[in-house]
GROMACS .gro file of C-alpha atoms in nm:
model
  445
    1SER     CA    1   5.640   9.630  16.843
    2THR     CA    2   5.543   9.729  16.491
    3ARG     CA    3   5.494  10.091  16.605
    4HIS     CA    4   5.851  10.114  16.742
    5VAL     CA    5   5.999   9.958  16.426
    6LEU     CA    6   5.811  10.208  16.211
    7LEU     CA    7   5.926  10.497  16.430
    8HIS     CA    8   6.291  10.386  16.409
    9ALA     CA    9   6.260  10.358  16.031
   10ILE     CA   10   6.125  10.714  16.004
   11VAL     CA   11   6.407  10.850  16.223
   12LEU     CA   12   6.668  10.662  16.017
   13LEU     CA   13   6.523  10.792  15.692
   14HIS     CA   14   6.523  11.147  15.830
   15ALA     CA   15   6.890  11.112  15.927
   16VAL     CA   16   6.982  10.989  15.580
   17VAL     CA   17   6.806  11.286  15.420
   18LEU     CA   18   6.984  11.532  15.651
   19LEU     CA   19   7.321  11.367  15.582
   20GLN     CA   20   7.262  11.388  15.208
   21ALA     CA   21   7.170  11.756  15.238
   22VAL     CA   22   7.486  11.827  15.437
   23GLN     CA   23   7.700  11.645  15.182
   24ASN     CA   24   7.544  11.840  14.895
   25ASP     CA   25   7.611  12.170  15.072
   26THR     CA   26   7.966  12.080  15.168
   27ARG     CA   27   8.202  12.347  15.041
   28THR     CA   28   8.513  12.216  14.867
   29PHE     CA   29   8.835  12.390  14.771
   30TYR     CA   30   8.902  12.338  14.399
   31ASP     CA   31   9.267  12.403  14.326
   32TYR     CA   32   9.228  12.386  13.946
   33VAL     CA   33   8.947  12.263  13.718
   34HIS     CA   34   8.985  12.289  13.340
   35LEU     CA   35   8.745  12.168  13.069
   36SER     CA   36   8.894  12.192  12.722
   37PRO     CA   37   8.722  12.382  12.437
   38LEU     CA   38   8.444  12.195  12.257
   39LYS     CA   39   8.358  12.186  11.889
   40VAL     CA   40   8.004  12.067  11.820
   41THR     CA   41   7.895  11.979  11.464
   42ILE     CA   42   7.521  12.000  11.399
   43SER     CA   43   7.323  11.863  11.105
   44PHE     CA   44   6.946  11.886  11.092
   45SER     CA   45   6.691  11.769  10.838
   46LEU     CA   46   6.323  11.683  10.858
   47HIS     CA   47   6.281  11.353  10.674
   48ALA     CA   48   6.067  11.360  10.365
   49ALA     CA   49   5.836  11.100  10.522
   50ASP     CA   50   5.760  11.324  10.823
   51LYS     CA   51   5.396  11.412  10.784
   52VAL     CA   52   5.186  11.694  10.920
   53LEU     CA   53   4.856  11.549  11.039
   54VAL     CA   54   4.563  11.752  10.903
   55ASP     CA   55   4.216  11.705  11.047
   56SER     CA   56   4.038  11.794  10.725
   57ARG     CA   57   3.873  11.603  10.446
   58ASP     CA   58   3.915  11.891  10.202
   59PRO     CA   59   4.187  11.782   9.953
   60TYR     CA   60   4.274  12.146   9.881
   61VAL     CA   61   4.347  12.214  10.248
   62GLU     CA   62   4.555  11.897  10.265
   63LEU     CA   63   4.744  12.001   9.951
   64LEU     CA   64   4.810  12.352  10.087
   65VAL     CA   65   4.940  12.222  10.421
   66SER     CA   66   5.163  11.968  10.244
   67LEU     CA   67   5.310  12.242  10.026
   68LEU     CA   68   5.374  12.467  10.327
   69HIS     CA   69   5.534  12.173  10.507
   70SER     CA   70   5.762  12.110  10.208
   71VAL     CA   71   5.871  12.473  10.204
   72GLY     CA   72   5.936  12.461  10.579
   73VAL     CA   73   6.150  12.149  10.547
   74THR     CA   74   6.355  12.313  10.271
   75LEU     CA   75   6.414  12.632  10.469
   76SER     CA   76   6.513  12.449  10.789
   77GLU     CA   77   6.773  12.204  10.655
   78ALA     CA   78   7.128  12.248  10.780
   79SER     CA   79   7.442  12.037  10.765
   80ASP     CA   80   7.786  12.051  10.926
   81ILE     CA   81   7.726  12.368  11.131
   82GLN     CA   82   8.009  12.409  11.381
   83LEU     CA   83   7.963  12.565  11.725
   84LYS     CA   84   8.285  12.637  11.911
   85MET     CA   85   8.260  12.651  12.291
   86ALA     CA   86   8.537  12.822  12.488
   87PHE     CA   87   8.712  12.640  12.772
   88PHE     CA   88   8.578  12.640  13.129
   89GLU     CA   89   8.818  12.704  13.414
   90VAL     CA   90   8.806  12.730  13.794
   91ASP     CA   91   9.123  12.837  13.973
   92SER     CA   92   9.160  12.828  14.353
   93GLU     CA   93   8.794  12.867  14.446
   94VAL     CA   94   8.574  12.732  14.726
   95MET     CA   95   8.225  12.618  14.628
   96THR     CA   96   7.976  12.338  14.670
   97GLN     CA   97   7.930  12.061  14.417
   98SER     CA   98   7.595  12.204  14.306
   99GLN     CA   99   7.755  12.547  14.253
  100LEU     CA  100   8.026  12.392  14.035
  101VAL     CA  101   7.772  12.206  13.822
  102SER     CA  102   7.562  12.523  13.793
  103SER     CA  103   7.867  12.724  13.682
  104ILE     CA  104   7.955  12.471  13.412
  105THR     CA  105   7.594  12.458  13.288
  106ASN     CA  106   7.562  12.837  13.272
  107HIS     CA  107   7.897  12.867  13.093
  108TYR     CA  108   7.799  12.638  12.806
  109LYS     CA  109   7.441  12.771  12.796
  110THR     CA  110   7.574  13.124  12.751
  111GLN     CA  111   7.817  13.007  12.483
  112ALA     CA  112   7.535  12.839  12.289
  113ILE     CA  113   7.302  13.142  12.312
  114ASN     CA  114   7.579  13.374  12.192
  115GLN     CA  115   7.621  13.159  11.880
  116LEU     CA  116   7.256  13.128  11.773
  117TYR     CA  117   7.339  13.343  11.471
  118VAL     CA  118   7.568  13.062  11.352
  119LEU     CA  119   7.266  12.829  11.327
  120VAL     CA  120   7.076  13.082  11.114
  121LEU     CA  121   7.373  13.163  10.888
  122GLY     CA  122   7.449  12.792  10.854
  123LEU     CA  123   7.124  12.697  10.679
  124ASP     CA  124   7.174  12.511  10.352
  125VAL     CA  125   6.926  12.729  10.167
  126LEU     CA  126   7.157  13.026  10.237
  127GLY     CA  127   7.465  12.829  10.136
  128ASN     CA  128   7.606  12.831  10.492
  129PRO     CA  129   7.765  13.179  10.458
  130PHE     CA  130   7.917  13.157  10.805
  131GLY     CA  131   8.107  12.843  10.706
  132LEU     CA  132   8.215  13.010  10.381
  133VAL     CA  133   8.357  13.312  10.566
  134ARG     CA  134   8.528  13.089  10.823
  135GLY     CA  135   8.686  12.876  10.550
  136PHE     CA  136   8.805  13.185  10.362
  137LYS     CA  137   8.955  13.330  10.681
  138ASP     CA  138   9.137  13.005  10.767
  139GLY     CA  139   9.268  12.976  10.411
  140LEU     CA  140   9.391  13.337  10.413
  141VAL     CA  141   9.573  13.282  10.742
  142ASP     CA  142   9.739  12.965  10.607
  143LEU     CA  143   9.842  13.149  10.288
  144PHE     CA  144  10.079  13.366  10.493
  145TYR     CA  145  10.142  13.148  10.800
  146GLU     CA  146  10.257  12.831  10.624
  147PRO     CA  147  10.531  13.002  10.413
  148TYR     CA  148  10.646  13.197  10.721
  149GLN     CA  149  10.679  12.876  10.921
  150GLY     CA  150  10.872  12.717  10.635
  151ALA     CA  151  11.105  13.017  10.592
  152VAL     CA  152  11.214  12.983  10.954
  153GLN     CA  153  11.335  12.628  10.881
  154GLY     CA  154  11.488  12.667  10.533
  155PRO     CA  155  11.431  12.731  10.161
  156GLU     CA  156  11.291  12.383  10.086
  157GLU     CA  157  11.043  12.410  10.373
  158PHE     CA  158  10.951  12.762  10.251
  159ALA     CA  159  10.856  12.623   9.910
  160GLN     CA  160  10.653  12.348  10.075
  161GLY     CA  161  10.483  12.612  10.293
  162LEU     CA  162  10.389  12.811   9.983
  163LEU     CA  163  10.230  12.497   9.836
  164LEU     CA  164  10.041  12.412  10.155
  165GLY     CA  165   9.925  12.771  10.206
  166GLY     CA  166   9.810  12.808   9.846
  167ARG     CA  167   9.619  12.482   9.857
  168SER     CA  168   9.449  12.579  10.184
  169PHE     CA  169   9.352  12.918  10.039
  170MET     CA  170   9.207  12.751   9.728
  171GLU     CA  171   9.006  12.511   9.941
  172GLY     CA  172   8.875  12.790  10.162
  173SER     CA  173   8.792  13.038   9.888
  174VAL     CA  174   8.717  12.872   9.553
  175GLY     CA  175   8.620  12.541   9.712
  176GLY     CA  176   8.405  12.724   9.964
  177ILE     CA  177   8.218  12.912   9.691
  178PHE     CA  178   8.154  12.591   9.497
  179GLY     CA  179   8.036  12.426   9.819
  180ALA     CA  180   7.801  12.715   9.901
  181VAL     CA  181   7.643  12.706   9.555
  182GLY     CA  182   7.614  12.327   9.582
  183ARG     CA  183   7.437  12.355   9.919
  184ILE     CA  184   7.190  12.613   9.788
  185ALA     CA  185   7.118  12.403   9.479
  186GLY     CA  186   7.078  12.089   9.692
  187ALA     CA  187   6.832  12.260   9.926
  188ILE     CA  188   6.626  12.408   9.642
  189GLY     CA  189   6.634  12.078   9.451
  190GLY     CA  190   6.507  11.901   9.761
  191GLY     CA  191   6.230  12.158   9.788
  192PHE     CA  192   6.116  12.092   9.433
  193ALA     CA  193   6.127  11.718   9.500
  194ARG     CA  194   5.897  11.762   9.801
  195LEU     CA  195   5.659  11.975   9.596
  196THR     CA  196   5.577  11.662   9.394
  197LEU     CA  197   5.412  11.517   9.710
  198ASP     CA  198   5.544  11.179   9.596
  199ASP     CA  199   5.711  11.000   9.888
  200LYS     CA  200   5.857  10.731   9.664
  201PHE     CA  201   6.022  10.985   9.433
  202ILE     CA  202   6.155  11.182   9.732
  203GLU     CA  203   6.310  10.868   9.881
  204GLU     CA  204   6.463  10.765   9.546
  205ARG     CA  205   6.614  11.112   9.505
  206ARG     CA  206   6.758  11.095   9.856
  207ARG     CA  207   6.928  10.763   9.776
  208ARG     CA  208   7.064  10.901   9.446
  209GLN     CA  209   7.218  11.202   9.617
  210ALA     CA  210   7.550  11.030   9.691
  211GLU     CA  211   7.828  11.275   9.776
  212PRO     CA  212   8.057  11.299   9.469
  213LYS     CA  213   8.422  11.208   9.509
  214ASP     CA  214   8.557  11.440   9.239
  215ALA     CA  215   8.452  11.661   8.947
  216ALA     CA  216   8.387  11.370   8.710
  217SER     CA  217   8.162  11.180   8.954
  218GLY     CA  218   7.979  11.506   9.029
  219VAL     CA  219   7.893  11.556   8.662
  220ILE     CA  220   7.790  11.190   8.628
  221GLU     CA  221   7.562  11.194   8.933
  222GLY     CA  222   7.419  11.528   8.826
  223SER     CA  223   7.344  11.395   8.478
  224LYS     CA  224   7.159  11.099   8.630
  225SER     CA  225   6.943  11.336   8.835
  226LEU     CA  226   6.873  11.549   8.528
  227VAL     CA  227   6.769  11.253   8.310
  228MET     CA  228   6.557  11.091   8.584
  229GLY     CA  229   6.387  11.425   8.659
  230LEU     CA  230   6.290  11.476   8.295
  231PHE     CA  231   6.178  11.114   8.252
  232ASP     CA  232   5.972  11.101   8.574
  233GLY     CA  233   5.816  11.440   8.500
  234VAL     CA  234   5.693  11.342   8.154
  235THR     CA  235   5.578  10.988   8.238
  236GLY     CA  236   5.418  11.096   8.566
  237ILE     CA  237   5.135  11.274   8.382
  238VAL     CA  238   4.998  10.933   8.281
  239ARG     CA  239   5.146  10.711   8.552
  240LYS     CA  240   5.028  10.900   8.862
  241PRO     CA  241   4.653  10.908   8.773
  242VAL     CA  242   4.663  10.536   8.691
  243GLU     CA  243   4.842  10.449   9.017
  244GLY     CA  244   4.597  10.668   9.214
  245ALA     CA  245   4.293  10.510   9.049
  246LEU     CA  246   4.418  10.158   9.123
  247ALA     CA  247   4.484  10.248   9.487
  248GLU     CA  248   4.189  10.474   9.580
  249GLY     CA  249   3.946  10.470   9.291
  250ALA     CA  250   3.804  10.795   9.155
  251GLU     CA  251   3.942  11.007   9.441
  252GLY     CA  252   4.287  10.859   9.387
  253PHE     CA  253   4.262  10.931   9.015
  254PHE     CA  254   4.208  11.304   9.072
  255LYS     CA  255   4.484  11.311   9.332
  256GLY     CA  256   4.708  11.142   9.076
  257VAL     CA  257   4.618  11.407   8.818
  258GLY     CA  258   4.724  11.676   9.065
  259LYS     CA  259   5.052  11.498   9.145
  260GLY     CA  260   5.119  11.445   8.776
  261LEU     CA  261   5.069  11.814   8.696
  262LEU     CA  262   5.290  11.917   8.989
  263GLY     CA  263   5.552  11.665   8.886
  264VAL     CA  264   5.570  11.770   8.522
  265VAL     CA  265   5.708  12.104   8.642
  266ALA     CA  266   5.877  12.020   8.972
  267ARG     CA  267   6.067  11.707   8.867
  268PRO     CA  268   6.247  11.844   8.558
  269VAL     CA  269   6.325  12.174   8.735
  270GLY     CA  270   6.450  11.981   9.038
  271GLY     CA  271   6.661  11.762   8.808
  272VAL     CA  272   6.826  12.067   8.651
  273ILE     CA  273   6.900  12.214   8.995
  274ASP     CA  274   7.033  11.880   9.123
  275PHE     CA  275   7.260  11.862   8.818
  276ALA     CA  276   7.405  12.202   8.907
  277GLY     CA  277   7.434  12.111   9.276
  278ASN     CA  278   7.614  11.780   9.215
  279THR     CA  279   7.845  11.942   8.962
  280PHE     CA  280   7.950  12.220   9.200
  281GLU     CA  281   7.992  11.970   9.486
  282GLY     CA  282   8.213  11.761   9.258
  283PHE     CA  283   8.434  12.060   9.174
  284LYS     CA  284   8.458  12.139   9.546
  285LYS     CA  285   8.573  11.783   9.619
  286GLN     CA  286   8.821  11.800   9.332
  287ILE     CA  287   8.982  12.109   9.483
  288GLU     CA  288   8.996  11.944   9.827
  289LEU     CA  289   9.172  11.632   9.696
  290SER     CA  290   9.513  11.595   9.857
  291ASP     CA  291   9.760  11.325   9.948
  292ASP     CA  292   9.737  11.378  10.323
  293LYS     CA  293   9.385  11.244  10.375
  294TRP     CA  294   9.324  10.996  10.654
  295VAL     CA  295   9.331  10.638  10.534
  296ARG     CA  296   9.160  10.360  10.729
  297LEU     CA  297   9.404  10.079  10.802
  298ARG     CA  298   9.156   9.828  10.939
  299ALA     CA  299   8.781   9.767  10.944
  300ARG     CA  300   8.586   9.934  11.223
  301ARG     CA  301   8.513   9.719  11.527
  302HIS     CA  302   8.167   9.561  11.530
  303LEU     CA  303   7.970   9.587  11.854
  304HIS     CA  304   7.715   9.311  11.905
  305GLN     CA  305   7.363   9.374  12.030
  306ASP     CA  306   7.447   9.259  12.382
  307GLY     CA  307   7.694   9.550  12.408
  308VAL     CA  308   7.983   9.326  12.514
  309VAL     CA  309   8.316   9.437  12.365
  310THR     CA  310   8.498   9.127  12.240
  311PRO     CA  311   8.859   9.100  12.117
  312PHE     CA  312   8.901   9.260  11.774
  313SER     CA  313   8.865   9.025  11.477
  314SER     CA  314   8.957   9.166  11.136
  315SER     CA  315   8.752   8.898  10.957
  316VAL     CA  316   8.435   8.962  11.160
  317SER     CA  317   8.468   9.341  11.143
  318PHE     CA  318   8.531   9.338  10.768
  319GLY     CA  319   8.238   9.101  10.719
  320TYR     CA  320   7.999   9.332  10.902
  321MET     CA  321   8.127   9.630  10.698
  322ILE     CA  322   8.035   9.438  10.382
  323ILE     CA  323   7.691   9.355  10.526
  324ALA     CA  324   7.633   9.723  10.609
  325ALA     CA  325   7.729   9.821  10.252
  326VAL     CA  326   7.491   9.560  10.109
  327LEU     CA  327   7.211   9.688  10.333
  328ARG     CA  328   7.269  10.043  10.206
  329SER     CA  329   7.199   9.919   9.852
  330GLU     CA  330   6.854   9.807   9.975
  331THR     CA  331   6.877   9.499   9.754
  332VAL     CA  332   6.858   9.221  10.011
  333SER     CA  333   6.543   9.184  10.221
  334LEU     CA  334   6.569   9.230  10.597
  335PRO     CA  335   6.666   9.076  10.827
  336ILE     CA  336   6.997   8.988  10.667
  337GLY     CA  337   7.114   8.787  10.969
  338ASP     CA  338   7.438   8.771  11.166
  339PHE     CA  339   7.775   8.739  10.995
  340VAL     CA  340   7.914   8.384  10.996
  341PHE     CA  341   8.216   8.380  10.763
  342GLN     CA  342   8.366   8.525  10.446
  343GLN     CA  343   8.587   8.377  10.177
  344LEU     CA  344   8.796   8.547   9.911
  345VAL     CA  345   8.695   8.402   9.574
  346SER     CA  346   8.907   8.584   9.317
  347THR     CA  347   9.092   8.910   9.254
  348THR     CA  348   9.103   9.141   8.953
  349LYS     CA  349   9.311   9.449   8.881
  350ASP     CA  350   9.068   9.686   9.053
  351ALA     CA  351   8.855   9.471   9.281
  352GLN     CA  352   8.811   9.146   9.469
  353TYR     CA  353   8.519   8.903   9.477
  354ILE     CA  354   8.419   8.786   9.823
  355LEU     CA  355   8.164   8.527   9.931
  356VAL     CA  356   7.984   8.640  10.248
  357VAL     CA  357   7.769   8.401  10.450
  358THR     CA  358   7.526   8.514  10.719
  359SER     CA  359   7.281   8.317  10.929
  360ARG     CA  360   7.020   8.374  10.656
  361TYR     CA  361   7.198   8.455  10.328
  362ILE     CA  362   7.487   8.360  10.104
  363ILE     CA  363   7.604   8.664   9.906
  364LEU     CA  364   7.869   8.726   9.640
  365VAL     CA  365   7.999   9.085   9.624
  366GLU     CA  366   8.256   9.272   9.420
  367LEU     CA  367   8.457   9.508   9.641
  368PRO     CA  368   8.690   9.783   9.521
  369PHE     CA  369   9.026   9.790   9.700
  370SER     CA  370   8.935  10.134   9.841
  371PHE     CA  371   8.625   9.989  10.010
  372MET     CA  372   8.738  10.054  10.370
  373ASN     CA  373   8.793  10.424  10.303
  374VAL     CA  374   8.457  10.495  10.138
  375GLU     CA  375   8.109  10.489  10.287
  376GLU     CA  376   7.922  10.344   9.993
  377SER     CA  377   7.660  10.088   9.901
  378ILE     CA  378   7.753   9.758   9.740
  379LYS     CA  379   7.506   9.585   9.513
  380PRO     CA  380   7.556   9.205   9.533
  381GLU     CA  381   7.651   9.010   9.223
  382TRP     CA  382   7.399   8.753   9.342
  383TYR     CA  383   7.247   8.629   9.666
  384PHE     CA  384   7.030   8.345   9.792
  385LEU     CA  385   6.866   8.247  10.117
  386LEU     CA  386   7.026   7.947  10.284
  387THR     CA  387   6.686   7.779  10.261
  388ASP     CA  388   6.716   7.806   9.881
  389PHE     CA  389   6.990   7.541   9.872
  390GLU     CA  390   6.881   7.231   9.685
  391ARG     CA  391   6.893   6.964   9.957
  392SER     CA  392   6.936   6.678   9.712
  393LYS     CA  393   7.248   6.844   9.569
  394PRO     CA  394   7.469   6.970   9.853
  395PRO     CA  395   7.770   7.194   9.778
  396THR     CA  396   8.062   7.014   9.617
  397ALA     CA  397   8.430   7.113   9.607
  398GLY     CA  398   8.680   7.054   9.326
  399PRO     CA  399   9.053   7.122   9.293
  400ASP     CA  400   8.996   7.497   9.250
  401TYR     CA  401   8.620   7.554   9.259
  402ILE     CA  402   8.304   7.510   9.461
  403GLU     CA  403   7.966   7.431   9.307
  404MET     CA  404   7.632   7.515   9.468
  405THR     CA  405   7.277   7.442   9.352
  406PHE     CA  406   6.983   7.663   9.449
  407LYS     CA  407   6.608   7.638   9.406
  408VAL     CA  408   6.462   7.930   9.209
  409LYS     CA  409   6.113   8.028   9.100
  410PRO     CA  410   6.081   7.957   8.726
  411LEU     CA  411   5.988   8.262   8.521
  412THR     CA  412   5.807   8.055   8.258
  413ILE     CA  413   5.688   7.697   8.224
  414PHE     CA  414   6.001   7.631   8.019
  415SER     CA  415   6.243   7.775   8.276
  416LYS     CA  416   6.446   7.560   8.511
  417SER     CA  417   6.358   7.549   8.880
  418ILE     CA  418   6.721   7.524   8.989
  419GLU     CA  419   7.026   7.744   8.937
  420VAL     CA  420   7.387   7.628   8.963
  421LYS     CA  421   7.663   7.865   9.081
  422LYS     CA  422   8.022   7.756   9.021
  423LEU     CA  423   8.288   7.974   9.182
  424LYS     CA  424   8.657   7.950   9.105
  425MET     CA  425   8.846   7.945   9.435
  426PRO     CA  426   9.208   8.044   9.510
  427ASN     CA  427   9.309   7.683   9.588
  428ALA     CA  428   9.175   7.341   9.685
  429GLU     CA  429   9.204   7.411  10.059
  430ALA     CA  430   8.984   7.721  10.032
  431ALA     CA  431   8.726   7.529   9.828
  432LYS     CA  432   8.719   7.239  10.075
  433THR     CA  433   8.698   7.464  10.381
  434THR     CA  434   8.411   7.666  10.232
  435GLN     CA  435   8.225   7.346  10.143
  436LYS     CA  436   8.260   7.207  10.498
  437ARG     CA  437   8.137   7.527  10.660
  438LEU     CA  438   7.838   7.548  10.428
  439LEU     CA  439   7.746   7.183  10.490
  440ALA     CA  440   7.770   7.238  10.866
  441MET     CA  441   7.532   7.537  10.842
  442LEU     CA  442   7.286   7.353  10.620
  443LEU     CA  443   7.268   7.065  10.868
  444LYS     CA  444   7.143   7.313  11.132
  445LYS     CA  445   6.865   7.443  10.909
   0.00000   0.00000   0.00000
């Protein structure tokens, strides 16, 4: 009957629960369990667009809360803070599975609590003093350890040890000081940028803050920040009230006046501080330059949205790296589409021109030969949607070129509504293959 079936089901369920409880409480002898030390790197930053919702129509209250929020963001930023967790070990002990998990959890929880001071001393606004001391200590150890190790092996190795130890000490001491000053300047410069209450300016500054590669690039990037800060500060007095009036009328005008007055002070001061920060960061990178840096030998593997790991393809992986670099330049509108193929067009002394075709775009980019080793943005030489191809004039291939015709929006009544792109190709086979692949894609559109 139904009653008996239900009763048997309850008894069976009860037995399963009891069995599970017994299994969980089963004591096991662990001969040896070892979890290696962990090094956790933490970076934290509240994005400039993160807003604090204020339930008030008073513009002064809103302004005050926004200013306090900006100060809070500046004081809480941290980057590359390292927490070092000691190893966990169990040797010849009897315990249940839950006891083992609890021991591991408590071990790492205690380690993290004991290192909370590292989080405080790692704040950018303080210059990450803990990292500075750690770098100085490591450099000082290498200054004596490397020559000692070399002396054990021979005079040539001793000289090499002196070089390695001296370089490590310079990186940890002088480079560390430059880095600390750069962090402080970067944090304060970001604070002044947020004081402008201009989300667009904050986002533009964030994009401009590319990490310098050496001293020269640090001075160049810093000079750009200085010039843009002065220019935006002066022009903002007039521009911000006009933009506010067009967007929100009279209320927007007065808000714009307030932003303009804040910006005339905050933007130039922030530009000066950013100049100093980029310059010091550039000097730090210059000191850290060495010949033993890791060099990427191939493009990183691309994982598709379905999560399926397919056999590695250098062409596909390199193509997606180019697409990612183009997206970082924020030039091409999203979505950019899936990678289809790429074709080398020409090569110069310092770079190569590559035609990249996605399911939505055809893009020509200039890539430096060091592209795979640098996380950077690439601004396309030109790009068109595949739907911009002139249907009446399909791509044509010559002995060493390919010619494509695109529809464009004329700027004036006298401008042409089409644009012809003629690319010189490495050989006739490359031109013909590119033409066939483009024609096949256009037929699907």
